[in-house]
Coordinates of N, CA, C and O in Angstrom, one line a residue:
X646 N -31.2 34.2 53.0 CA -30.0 34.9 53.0 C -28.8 33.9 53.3 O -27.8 33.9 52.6
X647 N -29.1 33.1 54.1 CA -28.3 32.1 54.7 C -27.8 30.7 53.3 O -26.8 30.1 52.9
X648 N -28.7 30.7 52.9 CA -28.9 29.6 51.4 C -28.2 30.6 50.9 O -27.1 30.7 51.5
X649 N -28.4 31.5 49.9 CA -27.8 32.6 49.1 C -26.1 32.7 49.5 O -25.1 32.7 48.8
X650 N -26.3 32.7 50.6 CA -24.7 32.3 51.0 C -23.8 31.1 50.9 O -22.6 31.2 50.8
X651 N -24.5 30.0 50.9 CA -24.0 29.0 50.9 C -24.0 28.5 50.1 O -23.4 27.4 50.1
X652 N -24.6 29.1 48.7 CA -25.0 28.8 47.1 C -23.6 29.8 46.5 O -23.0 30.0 45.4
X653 N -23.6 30.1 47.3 CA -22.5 31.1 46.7 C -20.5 31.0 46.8 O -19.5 31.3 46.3
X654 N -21.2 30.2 47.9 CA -19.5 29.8 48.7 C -19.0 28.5 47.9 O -17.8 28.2 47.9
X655 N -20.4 27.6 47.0 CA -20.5 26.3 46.4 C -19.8 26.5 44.9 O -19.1 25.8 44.1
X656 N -20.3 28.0 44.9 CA -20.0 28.1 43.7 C -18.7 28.5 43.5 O -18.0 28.0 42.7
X657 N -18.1 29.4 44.2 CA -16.9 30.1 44.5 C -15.9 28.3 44.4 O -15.2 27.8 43.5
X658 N -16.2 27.8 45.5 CA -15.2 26.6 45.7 C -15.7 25.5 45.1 O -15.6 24.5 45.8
X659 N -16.4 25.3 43.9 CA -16.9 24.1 43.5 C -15.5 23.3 42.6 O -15.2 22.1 42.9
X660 N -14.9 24.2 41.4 CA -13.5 23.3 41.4 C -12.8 22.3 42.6 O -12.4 21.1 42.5
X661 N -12.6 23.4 43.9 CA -11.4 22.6 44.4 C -12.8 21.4 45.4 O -12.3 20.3 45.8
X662 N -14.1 21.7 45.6 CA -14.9 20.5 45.7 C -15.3 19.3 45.2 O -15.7 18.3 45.7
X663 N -15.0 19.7 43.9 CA -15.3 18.4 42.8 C -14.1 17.2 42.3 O -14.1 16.0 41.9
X664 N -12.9 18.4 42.7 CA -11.7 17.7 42.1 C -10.9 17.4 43.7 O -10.4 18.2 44.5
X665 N -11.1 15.8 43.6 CA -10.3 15.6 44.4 C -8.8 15.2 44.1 O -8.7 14.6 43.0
X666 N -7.6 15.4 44.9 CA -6.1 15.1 44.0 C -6.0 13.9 43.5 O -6.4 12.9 44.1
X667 N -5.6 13.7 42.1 CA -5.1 12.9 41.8 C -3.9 11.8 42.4 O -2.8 12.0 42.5
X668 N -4.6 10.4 42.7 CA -3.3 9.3 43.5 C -2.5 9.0 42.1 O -2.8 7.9 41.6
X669 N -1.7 9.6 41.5 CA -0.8 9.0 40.3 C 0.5 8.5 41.1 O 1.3 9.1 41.8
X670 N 0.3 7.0 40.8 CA 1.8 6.8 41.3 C 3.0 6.4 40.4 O 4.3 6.5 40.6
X671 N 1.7 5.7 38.9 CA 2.8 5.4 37.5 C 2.3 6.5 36.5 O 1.3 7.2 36.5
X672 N 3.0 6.4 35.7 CA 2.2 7.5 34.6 C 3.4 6.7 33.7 O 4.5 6.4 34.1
X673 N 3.1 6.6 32.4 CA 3.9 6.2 31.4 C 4.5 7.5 31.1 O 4.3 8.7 31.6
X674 N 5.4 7.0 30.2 CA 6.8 8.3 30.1 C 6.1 9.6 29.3 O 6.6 10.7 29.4
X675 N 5.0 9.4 28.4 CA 4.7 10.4 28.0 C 4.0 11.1 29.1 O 4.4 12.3 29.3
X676 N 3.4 10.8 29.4 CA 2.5 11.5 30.5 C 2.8 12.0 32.0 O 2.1 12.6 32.9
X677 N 3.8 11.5 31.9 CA 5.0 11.8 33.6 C 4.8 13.3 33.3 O 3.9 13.9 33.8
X678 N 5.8 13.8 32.5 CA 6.5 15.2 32.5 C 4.6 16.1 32.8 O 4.3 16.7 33.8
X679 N 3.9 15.9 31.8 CA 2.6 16.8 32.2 C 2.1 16.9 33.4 O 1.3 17.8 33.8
X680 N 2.5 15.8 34.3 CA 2.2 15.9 35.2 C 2.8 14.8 36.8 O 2.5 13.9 37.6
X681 N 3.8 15.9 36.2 CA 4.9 15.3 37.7 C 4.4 16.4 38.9 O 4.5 16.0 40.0
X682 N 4.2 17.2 38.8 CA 3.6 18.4 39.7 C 2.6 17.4 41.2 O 2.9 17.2 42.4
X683 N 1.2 16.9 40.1 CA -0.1 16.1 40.4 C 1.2 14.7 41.1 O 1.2 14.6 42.4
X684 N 1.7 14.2 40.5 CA 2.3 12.9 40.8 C 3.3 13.0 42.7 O 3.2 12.2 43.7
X685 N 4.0 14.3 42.4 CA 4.6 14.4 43.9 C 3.5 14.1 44.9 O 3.4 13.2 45.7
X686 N 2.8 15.1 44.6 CA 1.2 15.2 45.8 C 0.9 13.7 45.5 O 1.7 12.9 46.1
X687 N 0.4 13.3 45.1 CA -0.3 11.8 45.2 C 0.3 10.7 45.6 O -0.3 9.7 46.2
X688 N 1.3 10.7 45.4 CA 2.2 9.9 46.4 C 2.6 10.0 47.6 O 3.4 9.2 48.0
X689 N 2.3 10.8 48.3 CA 2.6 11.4 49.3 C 1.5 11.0 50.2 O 1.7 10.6 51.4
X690 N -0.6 11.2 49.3 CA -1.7 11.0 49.4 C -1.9 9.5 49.6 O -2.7 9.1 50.4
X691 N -1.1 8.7 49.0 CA -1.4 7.4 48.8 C -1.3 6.6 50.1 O -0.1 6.5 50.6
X692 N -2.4 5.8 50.8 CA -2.8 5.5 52.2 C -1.7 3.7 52.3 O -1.4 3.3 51.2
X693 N -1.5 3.0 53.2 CA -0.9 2.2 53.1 C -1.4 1.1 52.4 O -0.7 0.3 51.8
X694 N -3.1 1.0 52.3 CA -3.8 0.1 51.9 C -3.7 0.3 50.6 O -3.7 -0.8 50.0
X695 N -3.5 1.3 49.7 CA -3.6 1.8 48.5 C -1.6 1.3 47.9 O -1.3 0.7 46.8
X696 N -0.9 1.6 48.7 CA 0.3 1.0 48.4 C 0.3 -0.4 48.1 O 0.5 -1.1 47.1
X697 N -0.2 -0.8 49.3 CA 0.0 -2.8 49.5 C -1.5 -3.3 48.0 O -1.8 -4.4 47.6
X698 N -1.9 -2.5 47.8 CA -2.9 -3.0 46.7 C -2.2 -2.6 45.5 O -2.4 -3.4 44.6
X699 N -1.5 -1.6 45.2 CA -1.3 -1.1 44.1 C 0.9 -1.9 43.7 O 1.5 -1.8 42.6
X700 N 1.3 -2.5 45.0 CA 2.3 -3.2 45.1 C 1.9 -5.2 44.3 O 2.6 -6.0 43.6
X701 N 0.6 -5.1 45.0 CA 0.0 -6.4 44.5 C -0.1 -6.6 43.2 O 0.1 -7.6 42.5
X702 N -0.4 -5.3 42.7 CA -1.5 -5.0 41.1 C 0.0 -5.1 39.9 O -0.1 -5.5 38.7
X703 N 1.3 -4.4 40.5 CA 2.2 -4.7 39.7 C 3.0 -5.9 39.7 O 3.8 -6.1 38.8
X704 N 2.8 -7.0 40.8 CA 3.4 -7.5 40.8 C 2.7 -8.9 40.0 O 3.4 -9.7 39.4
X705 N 1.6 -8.9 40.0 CA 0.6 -9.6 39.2 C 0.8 -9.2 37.6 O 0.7 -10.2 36.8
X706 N 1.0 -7.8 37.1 CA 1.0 -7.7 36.2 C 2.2 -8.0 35.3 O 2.0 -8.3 34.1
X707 N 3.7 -7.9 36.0 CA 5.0 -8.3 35.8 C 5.2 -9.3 35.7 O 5.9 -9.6 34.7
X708 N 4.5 -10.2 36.6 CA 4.2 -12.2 36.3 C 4.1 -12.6 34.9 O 4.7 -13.3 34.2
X709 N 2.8 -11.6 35.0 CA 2.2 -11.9 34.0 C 1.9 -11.2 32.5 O 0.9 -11.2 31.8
X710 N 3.2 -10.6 32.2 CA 3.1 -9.6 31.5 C 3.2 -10.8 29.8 O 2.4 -11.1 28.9
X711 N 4.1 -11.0 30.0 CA 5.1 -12.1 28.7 C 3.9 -13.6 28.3 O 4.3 -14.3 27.4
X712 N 2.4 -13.9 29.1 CA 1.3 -14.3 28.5 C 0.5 -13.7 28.0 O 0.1 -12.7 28.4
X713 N 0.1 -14.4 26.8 CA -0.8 -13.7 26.0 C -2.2 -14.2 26.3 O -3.1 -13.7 25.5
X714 N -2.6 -14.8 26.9 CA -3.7 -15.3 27.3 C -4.1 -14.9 28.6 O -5.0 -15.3 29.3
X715 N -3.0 -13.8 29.0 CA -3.5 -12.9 30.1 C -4.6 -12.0 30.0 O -4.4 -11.1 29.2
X716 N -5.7 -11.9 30.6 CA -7.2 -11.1 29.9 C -7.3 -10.6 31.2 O -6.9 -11.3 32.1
X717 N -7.9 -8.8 31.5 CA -8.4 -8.6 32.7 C -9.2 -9.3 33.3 O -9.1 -9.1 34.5
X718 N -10.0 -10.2 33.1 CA -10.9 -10.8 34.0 C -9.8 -11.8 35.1 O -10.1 -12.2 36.2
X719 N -8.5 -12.0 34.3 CA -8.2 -13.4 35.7 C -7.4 -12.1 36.1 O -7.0 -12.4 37.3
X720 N -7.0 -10.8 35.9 CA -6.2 -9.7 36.6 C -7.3 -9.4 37.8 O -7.0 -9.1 38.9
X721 N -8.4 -9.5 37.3 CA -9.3 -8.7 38.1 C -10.1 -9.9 39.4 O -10.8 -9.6 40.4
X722 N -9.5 -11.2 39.0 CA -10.2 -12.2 39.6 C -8.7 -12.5 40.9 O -8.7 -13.2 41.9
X723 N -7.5 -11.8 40.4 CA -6.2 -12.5 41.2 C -6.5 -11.1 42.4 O -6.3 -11.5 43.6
X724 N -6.9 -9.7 42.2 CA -6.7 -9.2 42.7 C -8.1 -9.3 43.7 O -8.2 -8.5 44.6
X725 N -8.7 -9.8 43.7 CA -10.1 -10.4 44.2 C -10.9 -9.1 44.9 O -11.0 -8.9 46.1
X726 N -11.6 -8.2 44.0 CA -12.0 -7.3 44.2 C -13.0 -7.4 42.4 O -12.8 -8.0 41.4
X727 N -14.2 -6.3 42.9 CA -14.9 -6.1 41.6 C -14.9 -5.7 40.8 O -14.4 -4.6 41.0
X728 N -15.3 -6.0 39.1 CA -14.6 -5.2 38.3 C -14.8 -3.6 38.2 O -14.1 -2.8 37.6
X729 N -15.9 -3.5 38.9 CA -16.1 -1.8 38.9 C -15.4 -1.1 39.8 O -15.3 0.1 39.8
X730 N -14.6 -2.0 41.0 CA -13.8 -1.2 42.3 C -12.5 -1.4 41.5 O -11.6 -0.5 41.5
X731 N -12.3 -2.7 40.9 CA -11.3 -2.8 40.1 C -10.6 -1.5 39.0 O -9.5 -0.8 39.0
X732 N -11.6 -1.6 38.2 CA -11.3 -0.1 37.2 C -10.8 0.6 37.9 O -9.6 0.9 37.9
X733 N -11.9 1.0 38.9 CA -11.7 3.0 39.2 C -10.5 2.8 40.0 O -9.8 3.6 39.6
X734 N -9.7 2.0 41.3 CA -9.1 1.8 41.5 C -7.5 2.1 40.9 O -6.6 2.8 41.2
X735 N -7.5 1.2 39.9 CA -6.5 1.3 38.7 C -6.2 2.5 38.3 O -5.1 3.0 38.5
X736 N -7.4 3.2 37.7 CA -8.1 4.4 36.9 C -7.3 5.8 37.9 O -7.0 6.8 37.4
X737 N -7.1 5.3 39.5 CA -7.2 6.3 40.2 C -5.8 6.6 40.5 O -5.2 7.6 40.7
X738 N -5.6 5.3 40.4 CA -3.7 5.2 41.2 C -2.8 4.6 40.2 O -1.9 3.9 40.6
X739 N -3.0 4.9 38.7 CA -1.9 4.9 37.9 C -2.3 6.2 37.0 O -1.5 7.0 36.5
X740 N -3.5 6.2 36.9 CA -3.8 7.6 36.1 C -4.6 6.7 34.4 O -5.1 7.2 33.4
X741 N -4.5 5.5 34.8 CA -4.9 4.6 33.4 C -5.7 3.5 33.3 O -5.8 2.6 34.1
X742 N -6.3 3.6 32.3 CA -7.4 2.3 32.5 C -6.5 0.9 32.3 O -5.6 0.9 31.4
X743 N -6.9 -0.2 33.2 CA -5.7 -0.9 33.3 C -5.4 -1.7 32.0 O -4.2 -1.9 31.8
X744 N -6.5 -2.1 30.8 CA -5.9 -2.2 29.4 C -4.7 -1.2 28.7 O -3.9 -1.5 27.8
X745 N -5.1 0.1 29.3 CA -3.9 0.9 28.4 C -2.9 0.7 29.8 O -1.8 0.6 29.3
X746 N -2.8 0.7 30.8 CA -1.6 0.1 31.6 C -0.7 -0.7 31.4 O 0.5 -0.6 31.6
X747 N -1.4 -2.1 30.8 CA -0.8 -3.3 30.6 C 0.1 -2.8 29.2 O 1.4 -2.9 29.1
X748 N -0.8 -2.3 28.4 CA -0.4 -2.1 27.3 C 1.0 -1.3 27.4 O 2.1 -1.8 27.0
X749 N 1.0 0.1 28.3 CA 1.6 0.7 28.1 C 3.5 -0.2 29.0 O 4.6 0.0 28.7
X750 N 3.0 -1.2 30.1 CA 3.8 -2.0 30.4 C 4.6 -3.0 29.1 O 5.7 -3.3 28.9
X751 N 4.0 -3.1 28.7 CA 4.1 -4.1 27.3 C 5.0 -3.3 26.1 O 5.8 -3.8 25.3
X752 N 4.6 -2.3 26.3 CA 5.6 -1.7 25.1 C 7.0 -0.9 25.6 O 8.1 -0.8 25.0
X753 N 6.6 -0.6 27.1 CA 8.2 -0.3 27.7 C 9.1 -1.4 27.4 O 10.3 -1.4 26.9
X754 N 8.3 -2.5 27.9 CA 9.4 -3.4 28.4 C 10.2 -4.2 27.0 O 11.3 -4.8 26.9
X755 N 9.1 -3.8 25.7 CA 9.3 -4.2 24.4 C 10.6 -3.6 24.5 O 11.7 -4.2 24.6
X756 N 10.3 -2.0 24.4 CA 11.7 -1.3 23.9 C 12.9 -1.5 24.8 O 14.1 -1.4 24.3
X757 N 12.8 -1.9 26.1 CA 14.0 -2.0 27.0 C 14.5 -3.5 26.3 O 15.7 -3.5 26.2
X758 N 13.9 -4.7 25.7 CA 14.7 -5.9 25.0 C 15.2 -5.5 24.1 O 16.4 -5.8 23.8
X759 N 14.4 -4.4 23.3 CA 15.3 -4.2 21.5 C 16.3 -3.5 22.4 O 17.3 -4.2 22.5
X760 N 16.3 -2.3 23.1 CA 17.8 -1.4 23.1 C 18.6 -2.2 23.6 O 19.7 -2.5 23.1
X761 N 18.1 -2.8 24.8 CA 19.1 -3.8 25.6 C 19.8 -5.1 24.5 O 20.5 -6.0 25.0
X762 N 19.4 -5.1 23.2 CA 19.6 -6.3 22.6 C 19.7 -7.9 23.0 O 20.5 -8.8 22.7
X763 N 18.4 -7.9 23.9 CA 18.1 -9.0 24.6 C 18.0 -10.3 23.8 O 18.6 -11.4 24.1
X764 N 16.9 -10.2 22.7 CA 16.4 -10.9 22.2 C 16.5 -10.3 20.4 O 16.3 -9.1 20.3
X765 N 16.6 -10.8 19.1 CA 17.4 -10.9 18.2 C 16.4 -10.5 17.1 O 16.6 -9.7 16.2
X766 N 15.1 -11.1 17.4 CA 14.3 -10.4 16.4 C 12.4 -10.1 16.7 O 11.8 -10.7 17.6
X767 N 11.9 -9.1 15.8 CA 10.8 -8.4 16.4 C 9.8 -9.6 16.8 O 9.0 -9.3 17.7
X768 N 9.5 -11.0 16.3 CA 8.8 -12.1 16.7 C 9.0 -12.1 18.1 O 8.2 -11.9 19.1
X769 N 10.7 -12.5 18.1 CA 10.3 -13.0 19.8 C 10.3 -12.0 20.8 O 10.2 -12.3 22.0
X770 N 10.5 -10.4 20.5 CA 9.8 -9.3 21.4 C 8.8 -9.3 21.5 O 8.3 -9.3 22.6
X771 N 8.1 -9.2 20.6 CA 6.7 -9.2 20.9 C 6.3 -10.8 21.5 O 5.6 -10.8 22.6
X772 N 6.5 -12.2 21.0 CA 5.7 -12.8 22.0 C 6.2 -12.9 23.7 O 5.6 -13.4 24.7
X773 N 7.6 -12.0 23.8 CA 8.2 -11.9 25.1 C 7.2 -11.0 26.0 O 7.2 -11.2 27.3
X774 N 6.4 -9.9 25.4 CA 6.0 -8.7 25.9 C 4.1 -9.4 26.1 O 3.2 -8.6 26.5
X775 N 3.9 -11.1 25.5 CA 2.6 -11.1 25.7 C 1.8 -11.2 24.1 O 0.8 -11.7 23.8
X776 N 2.6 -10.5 23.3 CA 1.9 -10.2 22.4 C 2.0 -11.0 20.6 O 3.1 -11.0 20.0
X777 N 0.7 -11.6 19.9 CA 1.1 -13.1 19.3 C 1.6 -12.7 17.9 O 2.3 -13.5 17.3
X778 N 1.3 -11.9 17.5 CA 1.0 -11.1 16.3 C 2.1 -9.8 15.7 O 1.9 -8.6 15.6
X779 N 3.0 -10.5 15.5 CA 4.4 -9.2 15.5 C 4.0 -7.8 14.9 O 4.3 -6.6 15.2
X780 N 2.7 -8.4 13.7 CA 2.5 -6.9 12.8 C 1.5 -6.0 14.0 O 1.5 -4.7 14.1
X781 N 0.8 -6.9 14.7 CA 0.0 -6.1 15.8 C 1.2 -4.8 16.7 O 1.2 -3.6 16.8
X782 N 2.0 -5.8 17.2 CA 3.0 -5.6 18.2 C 3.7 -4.4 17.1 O 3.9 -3.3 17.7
X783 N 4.1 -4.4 16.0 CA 4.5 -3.3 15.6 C 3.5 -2.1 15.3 O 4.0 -1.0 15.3
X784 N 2.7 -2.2 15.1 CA 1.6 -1.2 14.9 C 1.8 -0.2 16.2 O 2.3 0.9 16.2
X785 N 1.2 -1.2 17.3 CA 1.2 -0.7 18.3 C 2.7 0.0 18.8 O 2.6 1.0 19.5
X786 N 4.0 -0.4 18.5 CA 4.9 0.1 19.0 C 5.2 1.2 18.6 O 5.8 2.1 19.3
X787 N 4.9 1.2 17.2 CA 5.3 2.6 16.2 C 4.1 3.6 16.7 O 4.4 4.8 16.5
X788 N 2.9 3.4 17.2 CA 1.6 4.5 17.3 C 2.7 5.0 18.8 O 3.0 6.2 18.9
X789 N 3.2 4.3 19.6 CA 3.4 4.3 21.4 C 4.7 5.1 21.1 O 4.8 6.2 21.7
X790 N 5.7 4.9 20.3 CA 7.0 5.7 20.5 C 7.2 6.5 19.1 O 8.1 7.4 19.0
X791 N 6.5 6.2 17.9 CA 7.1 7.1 17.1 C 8.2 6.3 16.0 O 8.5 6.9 15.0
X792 N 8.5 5.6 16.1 CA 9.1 4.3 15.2 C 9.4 3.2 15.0 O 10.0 2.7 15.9
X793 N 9.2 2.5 14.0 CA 9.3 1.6 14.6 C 10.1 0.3 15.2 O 11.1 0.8 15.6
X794 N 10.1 -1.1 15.5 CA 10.6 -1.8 16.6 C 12.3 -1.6 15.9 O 13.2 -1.0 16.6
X795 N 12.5 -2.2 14.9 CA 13.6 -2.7 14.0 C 14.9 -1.5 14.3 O 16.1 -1.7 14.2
X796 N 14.0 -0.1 14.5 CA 15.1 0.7 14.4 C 15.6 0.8 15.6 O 16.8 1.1 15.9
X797 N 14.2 0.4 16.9 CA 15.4 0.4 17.9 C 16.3 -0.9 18.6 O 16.6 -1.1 19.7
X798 N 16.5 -1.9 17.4 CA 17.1 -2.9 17.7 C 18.7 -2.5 17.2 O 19.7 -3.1 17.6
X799 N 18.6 -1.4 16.5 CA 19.3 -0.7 15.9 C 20.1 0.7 16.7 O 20.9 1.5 16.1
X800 N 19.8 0.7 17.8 CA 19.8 1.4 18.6 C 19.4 3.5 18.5 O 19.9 4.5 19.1
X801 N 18.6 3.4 17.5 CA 17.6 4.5 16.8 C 16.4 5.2 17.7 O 15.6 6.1 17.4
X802 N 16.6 4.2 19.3 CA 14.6 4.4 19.5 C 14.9 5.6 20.7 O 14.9 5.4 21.9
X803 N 15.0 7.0 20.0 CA 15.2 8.1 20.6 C 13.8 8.8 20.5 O 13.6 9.6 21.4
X804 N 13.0 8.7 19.9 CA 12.2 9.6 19.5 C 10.6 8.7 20.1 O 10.0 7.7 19.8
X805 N 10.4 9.8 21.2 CA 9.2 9.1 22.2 C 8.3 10.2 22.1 O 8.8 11.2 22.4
X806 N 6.9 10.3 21.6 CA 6.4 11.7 22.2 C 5.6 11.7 23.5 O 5.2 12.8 24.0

């Protein structure tokens, strides 16, 4: 009877058992608005050690955003932890696996040169952002905002989904 009960209470509360809050502290701009709700709480959740590591992780990644010979392994070797505590880590307190992090770093900061008219043409945005291959760098920019680089050099780059 006592099991029966306690099989029962498991099942009743097994959602809020299984799911613990999400620590989001970045979320790229698409993904904010879905879940700015999750993002207040988790910031609030986030322990000092989780700040001063996750303070580290961007400041490493900012460094080193504009090399292209930046590869997670020396990300994962600067922050000197393993790559499996590494991942989930990342995974837990930006909401992203740190390849689509960087990435998603890389293409902000693309479009803040073109609007800002920083730099004059899509070559040197993209190797500014890390990246060697302009047609890569446009591919990717146009899948990430919806059009592509040139228009928002043009000051066009309204349209984000």
């Amino acid at each position: 009877s006592l099991v029966l009960l306690l099989i029962t209470i498991v099942i009743l509360f097994w959602d809020s058992i299984k799911s613990k809050p999400e620590s989001v502290v970045l979320r790229t701009e698409h993904k904010t608005e879905i879940h700015s709700k999750q993002n207040e709480t988790a910031q609030i959740l986030l322990n000092e050690q989780d700040r001063a590591w996750l303070a580290q992780f961007h400041q490493i990644v900012d460094q080193r955003l504009s090399d292209p010979t930046f590869y997670l392994p020396d990300l994962i070797e600067a922050m000197g932890t393993s790559r499996t505590l590494f991942y989930r880590k990342v995974k837990n307190l930006t909401g992203l696996s740190p390849s689509e992090y960087i990435r998603e770093k890389r293409m902000n900061r693309a479009k803040e040169l073109l609007e800002n008219g920083e730099l004059t043409s899509i070559k040197e945005v993209a190797l500014a952002v890390g990246i060697q291959r302009p047609k890569y760098f446009s591919k990717r920019f146009k899948k990430r905002f919806g059009v592509i680089p040139s228009s928002c050099m043009m000051r066009e780059c309204q349209r984000t989904p």
